[in-house]
Short mmCIF file of C-alpha atoms and ligand atoms in Angstrom, two decimals:
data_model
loop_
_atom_site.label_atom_id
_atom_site.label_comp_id
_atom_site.label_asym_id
_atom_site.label_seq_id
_atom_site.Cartn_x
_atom_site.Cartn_y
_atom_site.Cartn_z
CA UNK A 252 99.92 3.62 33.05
CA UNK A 253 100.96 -0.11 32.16
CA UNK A 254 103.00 -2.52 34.30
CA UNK A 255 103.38 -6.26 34.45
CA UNK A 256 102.80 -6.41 38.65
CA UNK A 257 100.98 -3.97 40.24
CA UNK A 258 101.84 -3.91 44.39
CA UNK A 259 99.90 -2.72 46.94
CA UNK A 260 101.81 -2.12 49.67
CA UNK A 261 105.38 -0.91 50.11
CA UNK A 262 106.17 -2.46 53.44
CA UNK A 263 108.88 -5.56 53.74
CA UNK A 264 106.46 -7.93 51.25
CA UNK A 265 105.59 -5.23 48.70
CA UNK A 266 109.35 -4.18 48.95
CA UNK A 267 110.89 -7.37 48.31
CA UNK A 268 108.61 -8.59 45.89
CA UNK A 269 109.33 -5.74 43.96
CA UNK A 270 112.46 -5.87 43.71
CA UNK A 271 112.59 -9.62 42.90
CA UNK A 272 110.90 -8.65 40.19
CA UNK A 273 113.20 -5.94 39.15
CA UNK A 274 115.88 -8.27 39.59
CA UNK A 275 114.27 -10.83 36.84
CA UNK A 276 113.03 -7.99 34.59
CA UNK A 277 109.30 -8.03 35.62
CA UNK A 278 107.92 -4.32 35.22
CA UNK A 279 106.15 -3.91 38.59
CA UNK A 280 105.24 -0.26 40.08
CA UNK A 281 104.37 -0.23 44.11
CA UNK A 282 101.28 2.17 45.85
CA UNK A 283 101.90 3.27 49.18
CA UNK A 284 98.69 4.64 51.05
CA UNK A 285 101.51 6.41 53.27
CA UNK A 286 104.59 8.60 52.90
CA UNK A 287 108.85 6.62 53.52
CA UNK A 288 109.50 8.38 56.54
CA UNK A 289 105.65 7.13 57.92
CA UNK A 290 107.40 3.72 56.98
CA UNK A 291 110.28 4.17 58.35
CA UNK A 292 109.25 5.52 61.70
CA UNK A 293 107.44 2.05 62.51
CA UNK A 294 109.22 -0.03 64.95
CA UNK A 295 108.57 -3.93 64.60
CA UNK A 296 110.51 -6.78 63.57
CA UNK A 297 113.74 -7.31 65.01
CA UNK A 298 114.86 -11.53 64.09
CA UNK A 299 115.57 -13.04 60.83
CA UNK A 300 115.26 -16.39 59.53
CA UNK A 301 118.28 -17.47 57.48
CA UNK A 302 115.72 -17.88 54.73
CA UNK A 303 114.82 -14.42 54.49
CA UNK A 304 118.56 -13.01 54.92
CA UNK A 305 118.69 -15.47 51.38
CA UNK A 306 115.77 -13.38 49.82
CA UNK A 307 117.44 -10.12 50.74
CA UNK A 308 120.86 -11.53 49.26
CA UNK A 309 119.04 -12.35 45.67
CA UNK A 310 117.27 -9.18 45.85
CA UNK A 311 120.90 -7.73 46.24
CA UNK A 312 119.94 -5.90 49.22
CA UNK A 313 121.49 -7.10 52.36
CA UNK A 314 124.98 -5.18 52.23
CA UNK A 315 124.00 -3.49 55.24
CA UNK A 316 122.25 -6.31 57.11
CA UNK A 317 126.06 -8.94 56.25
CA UNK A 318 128.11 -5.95 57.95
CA UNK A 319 125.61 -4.95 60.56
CA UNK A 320 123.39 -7.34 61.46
CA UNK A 321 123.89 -9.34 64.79
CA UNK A 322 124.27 -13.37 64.25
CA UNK A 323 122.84 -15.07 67.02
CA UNK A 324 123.17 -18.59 67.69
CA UNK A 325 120.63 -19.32 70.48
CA UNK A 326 118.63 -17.23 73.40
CA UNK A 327 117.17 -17.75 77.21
CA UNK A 328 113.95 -18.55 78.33
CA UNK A 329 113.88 -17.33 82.19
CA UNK A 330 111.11 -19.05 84.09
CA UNK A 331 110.97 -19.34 87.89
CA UNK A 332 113.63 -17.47 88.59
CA UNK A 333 116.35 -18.98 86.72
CA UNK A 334 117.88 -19.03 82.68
CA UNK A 335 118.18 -21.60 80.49
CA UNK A 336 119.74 -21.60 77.14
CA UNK A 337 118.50 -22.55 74.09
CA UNK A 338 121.34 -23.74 71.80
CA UNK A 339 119.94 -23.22 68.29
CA UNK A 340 123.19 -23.80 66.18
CA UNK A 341 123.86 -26.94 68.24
CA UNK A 342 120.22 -28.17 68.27
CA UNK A 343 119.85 -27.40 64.53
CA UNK A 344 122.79 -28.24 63.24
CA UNK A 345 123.93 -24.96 62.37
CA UNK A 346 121.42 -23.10 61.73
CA UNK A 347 121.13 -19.54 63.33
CA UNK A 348 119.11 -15.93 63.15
CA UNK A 349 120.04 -12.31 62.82
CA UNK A 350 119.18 -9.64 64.73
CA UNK A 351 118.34 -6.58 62.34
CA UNK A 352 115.44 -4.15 62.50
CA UNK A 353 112.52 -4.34 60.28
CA UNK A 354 112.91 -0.34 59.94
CA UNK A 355 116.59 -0.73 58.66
CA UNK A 356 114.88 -3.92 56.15
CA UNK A 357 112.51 -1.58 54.78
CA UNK A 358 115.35 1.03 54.25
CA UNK A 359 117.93 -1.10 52.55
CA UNK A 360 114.98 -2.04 50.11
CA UNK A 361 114.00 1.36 49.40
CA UNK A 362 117.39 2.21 48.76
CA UNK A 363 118.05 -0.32 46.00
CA UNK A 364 114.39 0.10 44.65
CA UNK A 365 115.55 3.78 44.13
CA UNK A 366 118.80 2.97 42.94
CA UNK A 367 117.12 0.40 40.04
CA UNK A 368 114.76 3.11 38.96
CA UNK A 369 111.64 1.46 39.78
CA UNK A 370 108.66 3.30 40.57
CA UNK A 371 106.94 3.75 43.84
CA UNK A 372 104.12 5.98 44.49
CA UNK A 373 103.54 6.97 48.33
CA UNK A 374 100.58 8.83 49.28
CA UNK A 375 98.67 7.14 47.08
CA UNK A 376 94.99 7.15 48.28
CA UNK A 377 91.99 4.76 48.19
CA UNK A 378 94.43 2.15 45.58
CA UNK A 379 91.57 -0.27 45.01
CA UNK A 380 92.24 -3.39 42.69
CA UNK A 381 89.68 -3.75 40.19
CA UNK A 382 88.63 -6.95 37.94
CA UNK A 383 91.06 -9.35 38.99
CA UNK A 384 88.48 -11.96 38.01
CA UNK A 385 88.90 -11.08 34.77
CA UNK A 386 92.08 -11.45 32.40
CA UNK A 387 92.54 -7.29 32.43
CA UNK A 388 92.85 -6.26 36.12
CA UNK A 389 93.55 -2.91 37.05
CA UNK A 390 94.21 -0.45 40.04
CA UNK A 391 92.92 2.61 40.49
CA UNK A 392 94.75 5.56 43.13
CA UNK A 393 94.10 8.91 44.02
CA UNK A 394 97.11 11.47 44.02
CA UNK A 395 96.57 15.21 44.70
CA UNK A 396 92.76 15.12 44.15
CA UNK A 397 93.59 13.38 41.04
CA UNK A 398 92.58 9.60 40.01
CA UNK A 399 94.98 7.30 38.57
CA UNK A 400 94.80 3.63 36.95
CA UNK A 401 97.33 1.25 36.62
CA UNK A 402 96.56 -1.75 34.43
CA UNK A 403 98.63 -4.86 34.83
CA UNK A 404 98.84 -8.58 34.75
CA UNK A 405 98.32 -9.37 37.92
CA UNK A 406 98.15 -7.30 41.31
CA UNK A 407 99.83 -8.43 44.53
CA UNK A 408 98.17 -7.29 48.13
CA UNK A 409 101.09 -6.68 49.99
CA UNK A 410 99.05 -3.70 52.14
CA UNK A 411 99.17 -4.96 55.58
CA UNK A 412 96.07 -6.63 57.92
CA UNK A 413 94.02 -3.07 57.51
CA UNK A 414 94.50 -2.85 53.57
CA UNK A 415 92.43 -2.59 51.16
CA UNK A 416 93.30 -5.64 49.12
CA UNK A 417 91.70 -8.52 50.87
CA UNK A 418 88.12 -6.05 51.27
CA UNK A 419 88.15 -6.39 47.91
CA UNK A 420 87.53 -9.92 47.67
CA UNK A 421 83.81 -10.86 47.81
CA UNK A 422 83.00 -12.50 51.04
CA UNK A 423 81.53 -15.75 49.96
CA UNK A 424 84.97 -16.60 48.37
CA UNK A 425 87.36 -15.98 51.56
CA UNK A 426 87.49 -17.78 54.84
CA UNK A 427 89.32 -16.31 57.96
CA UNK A 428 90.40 -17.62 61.04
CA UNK A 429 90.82 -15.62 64.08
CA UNK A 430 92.15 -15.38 67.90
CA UNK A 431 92.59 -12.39 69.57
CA UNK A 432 94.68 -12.57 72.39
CA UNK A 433 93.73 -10.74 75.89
CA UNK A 434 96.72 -8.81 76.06
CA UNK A 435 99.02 -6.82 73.87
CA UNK A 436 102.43 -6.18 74.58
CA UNK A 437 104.66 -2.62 75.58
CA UNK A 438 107.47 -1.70 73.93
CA UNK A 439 110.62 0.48 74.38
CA UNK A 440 113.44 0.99 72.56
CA UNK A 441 116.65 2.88 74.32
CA UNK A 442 119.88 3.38 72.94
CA UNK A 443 121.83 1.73 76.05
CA UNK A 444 123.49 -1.91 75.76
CA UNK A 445 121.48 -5.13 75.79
CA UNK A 446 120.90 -6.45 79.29
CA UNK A 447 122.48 -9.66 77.58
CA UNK A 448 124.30 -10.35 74.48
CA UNK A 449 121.58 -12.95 73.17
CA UNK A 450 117.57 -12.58 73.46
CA UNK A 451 115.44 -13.17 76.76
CA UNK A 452 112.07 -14.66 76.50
CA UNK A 453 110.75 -14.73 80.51
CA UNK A 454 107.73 -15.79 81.96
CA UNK A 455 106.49 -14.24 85.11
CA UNK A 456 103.75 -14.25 87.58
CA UNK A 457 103.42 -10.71 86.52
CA UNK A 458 103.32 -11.50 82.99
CA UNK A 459 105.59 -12.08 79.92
CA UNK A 460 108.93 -10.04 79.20
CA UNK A 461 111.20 -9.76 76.17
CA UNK A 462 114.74 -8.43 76.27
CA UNK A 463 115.68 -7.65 72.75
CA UNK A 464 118.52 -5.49 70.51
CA UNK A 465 119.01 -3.46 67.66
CA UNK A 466 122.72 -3.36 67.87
CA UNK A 467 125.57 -3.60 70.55
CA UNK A 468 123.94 -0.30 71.83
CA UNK A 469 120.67 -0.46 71.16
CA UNK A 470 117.95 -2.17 73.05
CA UNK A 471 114.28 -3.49 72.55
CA UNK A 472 112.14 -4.42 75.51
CA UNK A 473 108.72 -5.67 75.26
CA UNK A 474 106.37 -6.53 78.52
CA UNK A 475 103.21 -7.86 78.56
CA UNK A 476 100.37 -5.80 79.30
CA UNK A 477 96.39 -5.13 79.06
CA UNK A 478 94.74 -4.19 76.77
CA UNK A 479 93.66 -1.19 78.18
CA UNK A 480 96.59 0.36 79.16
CA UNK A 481 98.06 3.49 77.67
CA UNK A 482 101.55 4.34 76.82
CA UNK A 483 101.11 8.17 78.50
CA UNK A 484 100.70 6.13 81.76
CA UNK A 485 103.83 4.31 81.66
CA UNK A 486 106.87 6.67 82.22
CA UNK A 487 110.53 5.30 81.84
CA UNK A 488 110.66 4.26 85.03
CA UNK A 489 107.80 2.56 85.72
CA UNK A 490 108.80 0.10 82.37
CA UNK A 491 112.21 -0.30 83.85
CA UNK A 492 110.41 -1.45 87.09
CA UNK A 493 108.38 -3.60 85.91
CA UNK A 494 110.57 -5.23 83.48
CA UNK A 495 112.99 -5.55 86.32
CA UNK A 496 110.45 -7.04 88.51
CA UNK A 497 109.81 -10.35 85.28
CA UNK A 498 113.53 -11.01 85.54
CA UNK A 499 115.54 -13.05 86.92
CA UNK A 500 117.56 -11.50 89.68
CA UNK A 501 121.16 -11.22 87.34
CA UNK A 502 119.44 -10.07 84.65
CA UNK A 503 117.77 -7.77 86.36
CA UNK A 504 120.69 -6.24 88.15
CA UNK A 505 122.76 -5.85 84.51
CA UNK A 506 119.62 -4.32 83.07
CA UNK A 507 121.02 -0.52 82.14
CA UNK A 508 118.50 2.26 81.09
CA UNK A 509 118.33 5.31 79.16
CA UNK A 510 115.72 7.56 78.17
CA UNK A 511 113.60 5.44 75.57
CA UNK A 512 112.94 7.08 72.37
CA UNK A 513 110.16 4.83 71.41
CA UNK A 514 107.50 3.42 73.45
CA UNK A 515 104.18 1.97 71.59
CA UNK A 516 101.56 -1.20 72.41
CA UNK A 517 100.67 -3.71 70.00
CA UNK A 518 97.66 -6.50 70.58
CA UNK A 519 98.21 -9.75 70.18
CA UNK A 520 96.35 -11.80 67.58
CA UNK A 521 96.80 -14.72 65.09
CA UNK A 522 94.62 -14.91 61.60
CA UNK A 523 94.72 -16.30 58.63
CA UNK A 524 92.59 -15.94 55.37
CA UNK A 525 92.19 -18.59 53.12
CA UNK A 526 92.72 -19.20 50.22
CA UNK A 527 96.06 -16.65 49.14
CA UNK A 528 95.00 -15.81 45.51
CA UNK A 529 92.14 -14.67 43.70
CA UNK A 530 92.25 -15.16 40.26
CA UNK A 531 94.44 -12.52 39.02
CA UNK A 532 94.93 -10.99 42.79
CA UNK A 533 97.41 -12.45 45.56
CA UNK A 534 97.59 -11.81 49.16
CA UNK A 535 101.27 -12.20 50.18
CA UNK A 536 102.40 -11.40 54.29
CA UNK A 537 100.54 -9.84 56.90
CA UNK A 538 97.17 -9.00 54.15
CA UNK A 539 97.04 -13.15 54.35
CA UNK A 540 97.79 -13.32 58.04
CA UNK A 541 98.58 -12.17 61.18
CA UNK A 542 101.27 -14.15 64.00
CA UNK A 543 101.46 -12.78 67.36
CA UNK A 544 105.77 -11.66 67.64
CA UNK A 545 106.24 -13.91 70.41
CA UNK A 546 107.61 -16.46 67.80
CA UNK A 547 109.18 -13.65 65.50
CA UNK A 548 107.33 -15.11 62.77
CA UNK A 549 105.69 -12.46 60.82
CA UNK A 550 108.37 -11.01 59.01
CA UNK A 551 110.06 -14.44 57.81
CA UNK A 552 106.01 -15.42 56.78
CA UNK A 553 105.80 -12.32 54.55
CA UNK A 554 109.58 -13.16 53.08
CA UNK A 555 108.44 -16.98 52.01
CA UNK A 556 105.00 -15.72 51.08
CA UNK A 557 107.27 -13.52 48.41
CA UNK A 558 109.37 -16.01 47.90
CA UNK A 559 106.43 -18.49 47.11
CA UNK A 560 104.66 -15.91 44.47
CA UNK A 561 108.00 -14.47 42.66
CA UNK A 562 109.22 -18.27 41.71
CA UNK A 563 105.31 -18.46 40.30
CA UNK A 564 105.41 -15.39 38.40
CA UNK A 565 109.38 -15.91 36.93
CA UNK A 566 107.88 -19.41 35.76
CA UNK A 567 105.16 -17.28 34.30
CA UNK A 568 106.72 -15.33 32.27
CA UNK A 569 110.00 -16.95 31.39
CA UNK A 570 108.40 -20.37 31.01
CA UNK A 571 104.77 -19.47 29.90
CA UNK A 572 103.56 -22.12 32.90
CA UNK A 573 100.92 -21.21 35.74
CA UNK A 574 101.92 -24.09 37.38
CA UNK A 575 104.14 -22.28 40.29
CA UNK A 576 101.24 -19.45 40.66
CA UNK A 577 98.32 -22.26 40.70
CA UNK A 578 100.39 -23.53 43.61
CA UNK A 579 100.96 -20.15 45.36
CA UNK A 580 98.47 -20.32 47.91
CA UNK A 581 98.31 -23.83 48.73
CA UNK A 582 102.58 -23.97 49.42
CA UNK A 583 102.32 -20.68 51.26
CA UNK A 584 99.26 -21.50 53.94
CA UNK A 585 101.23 -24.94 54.60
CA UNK A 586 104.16 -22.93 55.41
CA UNK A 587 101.71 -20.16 57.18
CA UNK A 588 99.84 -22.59 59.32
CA UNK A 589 103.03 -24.20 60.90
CA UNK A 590 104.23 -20.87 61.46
CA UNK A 591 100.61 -20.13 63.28
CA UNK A 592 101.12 -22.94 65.79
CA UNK A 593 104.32 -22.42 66.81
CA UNK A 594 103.60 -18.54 67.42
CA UNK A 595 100.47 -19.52 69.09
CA UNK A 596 101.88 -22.32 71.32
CA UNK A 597 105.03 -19.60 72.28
CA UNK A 598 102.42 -17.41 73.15
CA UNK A 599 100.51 -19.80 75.60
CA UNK A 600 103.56 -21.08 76.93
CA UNK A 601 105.14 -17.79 77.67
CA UNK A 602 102.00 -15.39 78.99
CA UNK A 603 99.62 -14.52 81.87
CA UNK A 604 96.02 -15.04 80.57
CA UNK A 605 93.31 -13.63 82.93
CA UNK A 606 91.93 -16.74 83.77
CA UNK A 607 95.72 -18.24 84.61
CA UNK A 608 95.40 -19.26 88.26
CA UNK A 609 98.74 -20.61 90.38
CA UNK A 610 97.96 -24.17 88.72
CA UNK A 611 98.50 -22.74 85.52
CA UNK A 612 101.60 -21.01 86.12
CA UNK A 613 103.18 -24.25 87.60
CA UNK A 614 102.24 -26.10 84.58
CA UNK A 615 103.67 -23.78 82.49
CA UNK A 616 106.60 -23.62 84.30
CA UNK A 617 106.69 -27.83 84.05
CA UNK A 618 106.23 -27.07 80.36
CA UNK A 619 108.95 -24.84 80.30
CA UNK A 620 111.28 -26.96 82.64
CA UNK A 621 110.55 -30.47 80.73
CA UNK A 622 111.41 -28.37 77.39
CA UNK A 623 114.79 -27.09 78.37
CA UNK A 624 115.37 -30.54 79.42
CA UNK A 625 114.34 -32.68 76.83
CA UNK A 626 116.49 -32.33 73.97
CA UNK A 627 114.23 -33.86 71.48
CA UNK A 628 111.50 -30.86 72.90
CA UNK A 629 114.25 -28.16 72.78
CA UNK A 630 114.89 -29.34 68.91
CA UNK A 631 111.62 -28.93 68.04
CA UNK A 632 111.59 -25.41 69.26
CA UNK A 633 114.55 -24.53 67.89
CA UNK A 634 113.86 -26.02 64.34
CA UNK A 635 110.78 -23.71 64.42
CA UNK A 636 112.62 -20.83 65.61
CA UNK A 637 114.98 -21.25 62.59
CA UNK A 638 112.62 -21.22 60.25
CA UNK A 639 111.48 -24.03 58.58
CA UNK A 640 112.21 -24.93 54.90
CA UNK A 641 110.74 -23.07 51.93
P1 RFL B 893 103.23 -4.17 56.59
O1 RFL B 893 104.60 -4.03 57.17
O2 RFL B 893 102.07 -3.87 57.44
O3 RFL B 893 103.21 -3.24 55.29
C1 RFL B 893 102.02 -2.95 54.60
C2 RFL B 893 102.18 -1.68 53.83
O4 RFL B 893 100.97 -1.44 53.12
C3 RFL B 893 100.58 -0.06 53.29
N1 RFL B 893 99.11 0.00 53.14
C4 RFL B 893 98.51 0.45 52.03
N2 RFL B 893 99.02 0.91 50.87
C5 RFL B 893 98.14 1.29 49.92
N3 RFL B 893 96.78 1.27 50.11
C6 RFL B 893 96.24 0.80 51.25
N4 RFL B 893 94.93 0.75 51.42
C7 RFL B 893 97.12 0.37 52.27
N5 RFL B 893 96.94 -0.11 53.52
C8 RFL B 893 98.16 -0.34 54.02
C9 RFL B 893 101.08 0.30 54.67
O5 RFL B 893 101.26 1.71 54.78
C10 RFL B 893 102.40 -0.46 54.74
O6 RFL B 893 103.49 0.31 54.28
O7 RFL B 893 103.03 -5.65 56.00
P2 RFL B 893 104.07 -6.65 55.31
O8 RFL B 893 104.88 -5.96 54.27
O9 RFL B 893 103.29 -7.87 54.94
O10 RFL B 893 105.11 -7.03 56.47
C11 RFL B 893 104.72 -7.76 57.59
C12 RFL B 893 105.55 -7.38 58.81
O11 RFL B 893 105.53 -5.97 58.94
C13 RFL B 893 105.04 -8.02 60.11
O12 RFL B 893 104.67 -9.36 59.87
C14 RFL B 893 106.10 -8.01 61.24
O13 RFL B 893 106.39 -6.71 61.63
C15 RFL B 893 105.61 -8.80 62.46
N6 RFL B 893 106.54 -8.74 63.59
C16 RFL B 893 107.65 -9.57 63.64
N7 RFL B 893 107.94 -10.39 62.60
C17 RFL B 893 109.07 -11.15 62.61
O14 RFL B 893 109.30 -11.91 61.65
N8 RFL B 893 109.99 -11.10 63.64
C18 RFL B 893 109.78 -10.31 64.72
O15 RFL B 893 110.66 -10.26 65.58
C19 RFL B 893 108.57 -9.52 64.76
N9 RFL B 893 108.33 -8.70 65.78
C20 RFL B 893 106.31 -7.87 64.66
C21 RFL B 893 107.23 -7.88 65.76
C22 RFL B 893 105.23 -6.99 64.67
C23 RFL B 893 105.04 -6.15 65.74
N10 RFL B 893 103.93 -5.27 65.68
C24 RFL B 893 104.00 -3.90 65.98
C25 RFL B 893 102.70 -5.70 65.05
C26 RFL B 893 107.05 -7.06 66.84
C27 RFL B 893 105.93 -6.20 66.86
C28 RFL B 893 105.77 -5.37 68.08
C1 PHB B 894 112.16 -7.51 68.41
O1 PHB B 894 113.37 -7.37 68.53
O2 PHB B 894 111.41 -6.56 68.12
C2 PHB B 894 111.54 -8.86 68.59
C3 PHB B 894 112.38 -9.96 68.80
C4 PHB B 894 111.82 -11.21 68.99
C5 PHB B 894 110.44 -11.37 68.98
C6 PHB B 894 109.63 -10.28 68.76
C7 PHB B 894 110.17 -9.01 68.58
O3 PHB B 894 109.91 -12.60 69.19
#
């Protein structure tokens, strides 16, 4: 088989990518190590940046997300027993996010991808890129005991932080960047309303706490926990608790529960590799790098990543310039790197480390307290929780 883009990867990056591509009359086919309802059973992502809401427009698949997607215009931090409000539309000038799952992302973009005719292979084992060094790079799958190749132009590594696309670049040519974080963080999802119609970030003593949505009746609830916790041990109650307990006391009294129907733990980690493109290979979202969710960042990352990488290739082959791909991975890890701090610096602000003693909970909670005061520190959150530019 023949195509112009080969994609590795049919998660929110491969997905829109692909159909970018579609869209502009690039030939690109998409492997999936995994089967669509695998995909669509992952729970993750919940905010967009306005930027990415743009991508899914021009990859004409946001019908779904205009009519059911939440617009929010700011959301609380709770520290020290009290709320404050974080005006983003004011502080920004307008600018605001949406609340819509990852999961129902993913689906909208399968559905179109169907609809267009494009191909997508799921359960496509040990996809390996091959010779992207060289000026004929290839893929090779296996499918029911039976090994496929795909030769292309170029192939983009949209597989995730455990694919196989960034193993396959030689280790003297990559650099990587890591910090694990000593916690990971619960999470439940319930259809019952949100505790509050806008998102809850709260530091506690006990630890950090997130109320999110997925609608008007469906809620997301993260808390902080260790790392060697397991989700058999926490029953329903015991979350509800324990989130209750992080709250401030009217939040905590709204809070309504139902029996969760999802309940996983995800560690907490930030990492970037460096540089984004190999030759004739490109590593585009969480293959490049990895934000810890506390600044919802990983999702928008992967969107200008794609963004980034389709304006390359269009120039490519409508203009016969490499100009826009020789500046792919340089535009994308300025974006990425911004995107790092501010998930990293959330992630301070907001958590319990081991080794935070009562000092450091009072300074974060002067952190906190000078931020929601100062308006020129509340912009700069805000701006960053936006988005910024691409
Ligand atoms: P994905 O979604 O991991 O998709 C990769 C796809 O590649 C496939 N794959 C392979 N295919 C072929 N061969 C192989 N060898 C392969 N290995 C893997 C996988 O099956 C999969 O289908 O990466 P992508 O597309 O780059 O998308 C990145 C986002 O998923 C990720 O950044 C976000 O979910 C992060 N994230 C959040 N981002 C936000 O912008 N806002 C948020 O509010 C937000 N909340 C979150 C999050 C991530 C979380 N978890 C669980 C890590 C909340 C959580 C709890
Ligand atoms: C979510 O709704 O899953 C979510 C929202 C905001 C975050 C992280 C996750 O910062």
């Amino acid at each position: 088989m023949r195509t112009q883009i080969a994609i590795i990867g049919s998660g929110p990056s491969g997905l829109l990518l692909g159909q970018l591509l579609t869209e502009a009359g690039i030939d690109n086919v998409i492997l999936d190590r995994v089967g669509k309802d695998y995909i669509l059973g992952r729970v993750r992502a919940g905010v967009l940046e306005e930027g990415t809401v743009g991508l899914l427009d021009e990859a004409r698949s946001a019908f779904r997300l205009h009519a059911e997607g939440l617009p929010h215009d700011g959301f609380s931090l709770a520290f020290d027993g009290r709320d404050h409000r974080i005006d983003l539309y004011e502080l920004t000038g307008g600018k605001r996010v949406t609340v819509y799952g990852q999961t129902e992302v993913t689906r909208d973009l399968m559905i179109t991808r169907e609809a267009s005719g494009a191909l997508t292979v799921y359960d496509a084992a040990n996809a390996t890129p091959h010779d992207f060094d060289s000026s004929s790079p290839y893929v090779t799958y296996e499918k029911d005991g039976v090994t496929h190749r795909i030769d292309c132009d170029f192939i983009a590594g949209c597989d995730g932080f455990h694919g196989a696309s960034r193993k396959a670049v030689p280790e003297k040519v990559i650099r990587t960047f890591e910090k694990v974080y000593p916690f990971g963080w619960l999470g439940l999802l319930a259809d019952v309303a949100p505790v509050n119609h806008e998102l809850i970030y709260a530091n506690h003593p006990r630890g950090f706490a997130l109320c999110s949505m997925r609608s008007a009746t469906r809620s997301r609830y993260y808390i902080q926990c260790s790392l060697d916790e397991k989700v058999e041990d926490w029953s329903d109650d015991r979350f509800w608790d324990e989130l209750r307990r992080r709250l401030p006391t009217h939040h905590a009294q709204a809070l309504k529960t139902a029996p969760s129907f999802e309940k996983s733990i995800a560690p907490l980690r930030s990492f970037v590799a460096e540089p984004m493109r190999f030759d004739r290979l490109f590593l585009v979202g969480d293959a490049a790098h990895i934000v810890p969710p506390t600044g919802a960042k990983g999702l928008n990352l992967a969107a200008s990543d794609v963004h980034y990488l389709f304006e390359g290739l269009r120039e490519f082959y409508d203009a016969r310039s490499s100009a826009g791909i020789d500046a792919y991975s340089q535009k994308a890890l300025a974006r990425v790197w911004k995107a790092v701090r501010f998930s990293w610096w959330m992630t301070t602000m907001m958590h319990r480390f081991p080794d935070t003693g009562d000092f450091d909970q009072k300074i974060q909670e002067a952190e906190l307290d000078y931020l929601t005061h100062s308006r020129a520190a509340s912009t700069a959150l805000a701006e960053n929780y936006v988005g910024l530019p691409f």
